[in-house]
Amino acid sequence: MRVIKWSVKLKVNPRAVRICQMRRKWGSCSTKGIITLAVDLSDREPQFRDFVIAHELLHLRYPHHGRLFKAVMAAHIPNWRELEILR
């Protein structure tokens, strides 16, 4: 599973991972440590899935899109800004 791979790589431990129907976004991270991913994310290309998963998991360490969040995203997914446009 990609979520487990990324959790280990980013050294985070989500409380739970949910797969749900989402209308407006691909994923979310709650303040309680619950990651929710869109069910149709599995229909997207692997690189985009990795971007969304890494993005949401990083919110467990960095709740906002500040400099540190962006630097860690760039270190793990160098083209994340181009992928973000596809959101």
PDB file of C-alpha atoms in Angstrom:
ATOM      1  CA  MET A   1       0.000   0.000   0.000  1.00  0.00           C
ATOM      2  CA  ARG A   2       1.239   3.430  -0.941  1.00  0.00           C
ATOM      3  CA  VAL A   3       0.062   5.024   2.307  1.00  0.00           C
ATOM      4  CA  ILE A   4       2.202   2.673   4.395  1.00  0.00           C
ATOM      5  CA  LYS A   5       5.230   3.251   2.153  1.00  0.00           C
ATOM      6  CA  TRP A   6       4.878   7.020   2.479  1.00  0.00           C
ATOM      7  CA  SER A   7       4.155   6.889   6.207  1.00  0.00           C
ATOM      8  CA  VAL A   8       7.437   5.083   6.770  1.00  0.00           C
ATOM      9  CA  LYS A   9       9.332   7.369   4.406  1.00  0.00           C
ATOM     10  CA  LEU A  10       7.960  10.538   6.041  1.00  0.00           C
ATOM     11  CA  LYS A  11       8.176   9.087   9.564  1.00  0.00           C
ATOM     12  CA  VAL A  12       4.555   9.785  10.420  1.00  0.00           C
ATOM     13  CA  ASN A  13       1.882   7.572  11.885  1.00  0.00           C
ATOM     14  CA  PRO A  14      -1.702   8.408  10.940  1.00  0.00           C
ATOM     15  CA  ARG A  15      -4.306   7.418  13.490  1.00  0.00           C
ATOM     16  CA  ALA A  16      -6.512   6.045  10.704  1.00  0.00           C
ATOM     17  CA  VAL A  17      -6.767   6.148   6.913  1.00  0.00           C
ATOM     18  CA  ARG A  18     -10.179   6.372   5.320  1.00  0.00           C
ATOM     19  CA  ILE A  19     -11.193   6.014   1.697  1.00  0.00           C
ATOM     20  CA  CYS A  20     -14.362   7.974   0.962  1.00  0.00           C
ATOM     21  CA  GLN A  21     -16.305   9.609  -1.807  1.00  0.00           C
ATOM     22  CA  MET A  22     -15.054  13.198  -1.945  1.00  0.00           C
ATOM     23  CA  ARG A  23     -16.550  15.779  -4.256  1.00  0.00           C
ATOM     24  CA  ARG A  24     -14.241  18.746  -3.946  1.00  0.00           C
ATOM     25  CA  LYS A  25     -10.787  17.442  -3.073  1.00  0.00           C
ATOM     26  CA  TRP A  26      -8.494  14.450  -3.308  1.00  0.00           C
ATOM     27  CA  GLY A  27      -7.628  14.150   0.365  1.00  0.00           C
ATOM     28  CA  SER A  28      -7.635  15.693   3.804  1.00  0.00           C
ATOM     29  CA  CYS A  29      -5.934  15.411   7.173  1.00  0.00           C
ATOM     30  CA  SER A  30      -7.870  16.026  10.374  1.00  0.00           C
ATOM     31  CA  THR A  31      -6.421  17.543  13.526  1.00  0.00           C
ATOM     32  CA  LYS A  32      -7.010  14.139  15.145  1.00  0.00           C
ATOM     33  CA  GLY A  33      -4.563  12.477  12.739  1.00  0.00           C
ATOM     34  CA  ILE A  34      -7.087  10.893  10.400  1.00  0.00           C
ATOM     35  CA  ILE A  35      -6.169  10.870   6.712  1.00  0.00           C
ATOM     36  CA  THR A  36      -9.055  10.726   4.254  1.00  0.00           C
ATOM     37  CA  LEU A  37      -8.425   9.967   0.591  1.00  0.00           C
ATOM     38  CA  ALA A  38     -10.864  10.131  -2.309  1.00  0.00           C
ATOM     39  CA  VAL A  39     -12.018   6.768  -3.609  1.00  0.00           C
ATOM     40  CA  ASP A  40     -11.401   7.834  -7.215  1.00  0.00           C
ATOM     41  CA  LEU A  41      -7.772   8.736  -6.439  1.00  0.00           C
ATOM     42  CA  SER A  42      -6.982   5.147  -7.431  1.00  0.00           C
ATOM     43  CA  ASP A  43      -7.995   6.053 -11.005  1.00  0.00           C
ATOM     44  CA  ARG A  44      -5.227   8.662 -11.254  1.00  0.00           C
ATOM     45  CA  GLU A  45      -1.616   8.142 -12.301  1.00  0.00           C
ATOM     46  CA  PRO A  46       0.789   6.825  -9.617  1.00  0.00           C
ATOM     47  CA  GLN A  47       2.808  10.041  -9.453  1.00  0.00           C
ATOM     48  CA  PHE A  48      -0.311  12.077  -8.678  1.00  0.00           C
ATOM     49  CA  ARG A  49      -1.463   9.537  -6.054  1.00  0.00           C
ATOM     50  CA  ASP A  50       1.945   9.756  -4.365  1.00  0.00           C
ATOM     51  CA  PHE A  51       1.708  13.546  -4.353  1.00  0.00           C
ATOM     52  CA  VAL A  52      -1.726  13.546  -2.673  1.00  0.00           C
ATOM     53  CA  ILE A  53      -0.764  10.873  -0.136  1.00  0.00           C
ATOM     54  CA  ALA A  54       2.524  12.573   0.785  1.00  0.00           C
ATOM     55  CA  HIS A  55       0.783  15.959   0.976  1.00  0.00           C
ATOM     56  CA  GLU A  56      -1.844  14.748   3.423  1.00  0.00           C
ATOM     57  CA  LEU A  57       0.586  12.716   5.513  1.00  0.00           C
ATOM     58  CA  LEU A  58       2.925  15.693   5.850  1.00  0.00           C
ATOM     59  CA  HIS A  59       0.087  17.632   7.445  1.00  0.00           C
ATOM     60  CA  LEU A  60       0.506  15.333  10.444  1.00  0.00           C
ATOM     61  CA  ARG A  61       3.851  17.089  11.064  1.00  0.00           C
ATOM     62  CA  TYR A  62       3.202  20.448   9.445  1.00  0.00           C
ATOM     63  CA  PRO A  63      -0.450  21.521   9.692  1.00  0.00           C
ATOM     64  CA  HIS A  64      -0.045  24.543   7.398  1.00  0.00           C
ATOM     65  CA  HIS A  65       1.469  25.106   3.965  1.00  0.00           C
ATOM     66  CA  GLY A  66       4.430  27.055   5.316  1.00  0.00           C
ATOM     67  CA  ARG A  67       8.039  27.107   4.197  1.00  0.00           C
ATOM     68  CA  LEU A  68       8.998  23.926   6.006  1.00  0.00           C
ATOM     69  CA  PHE A  69       6.023  22.015   4.576  1.00  0.00           C
ATOM     70  CA  LYS A  70       6.945  23.127   1.056  1.00  0.00           C
ATOM     71  CA  ALA A  71      10.628  22.282   1.533  1.00  0.00           C
ATOM     72  CA  VAL A  72       9.847  18.741   2.688  1.00  0.00           C
ATOM     73  CA  MET A  73       7.374  18.282  -0.177  1.00  0.00           C
ATOM     74  CA  ALA A  74      10.064  19.406  -2.632  1.00  0.00           C
ATOM     75  CA  ALA A  75      12.598  17.026  -1.098  1.00  0.00           C
ATOM     76  CA  HIS A  76      10.303  14.026  -1.549  1.00  0.00           C
ATOM     77  CA  ILE A  77       8.311  15.028  -4.647  1.00  0.00           C
ATOM     78  CA  PRO A  78      10.378  17.535  -6.627  1.00  0.00           C
ATOM     79  CA  ASN A  79       7.628  18.298  -9.175  1.00  0.00           C
ATOM     80  CA  TRP A  80       4.872  18.713  -6.576  1.00  0.00           C
ATOM     81  CA  ARG A  81       4.005  22.228  -7.753  1.00  0.00           C
ATOM     82  CA  GLU A  82       3.125  20.970 -11.235  1.00  0.00           C
ATOM     83  CA  LEU A  83       1.078  18.134  -9.737  1.00  0.00           C
ATOM     84  CA  GLU A  84      -0.734  20.542  -7.446  1.00  0.00           C
ATOM     85  CA  ILE A  85      -2.110  22.339 -10.492  1.00  0.00           C
ATOM     86  CA  LEU A  86      -3.860  19.067 -11.480  1.00  0.00           C
ATOM     87  CA  ARG A  87      -5.772  18.997  -8.200  1.00  0.00           C
TER      88      ARG A  87
END
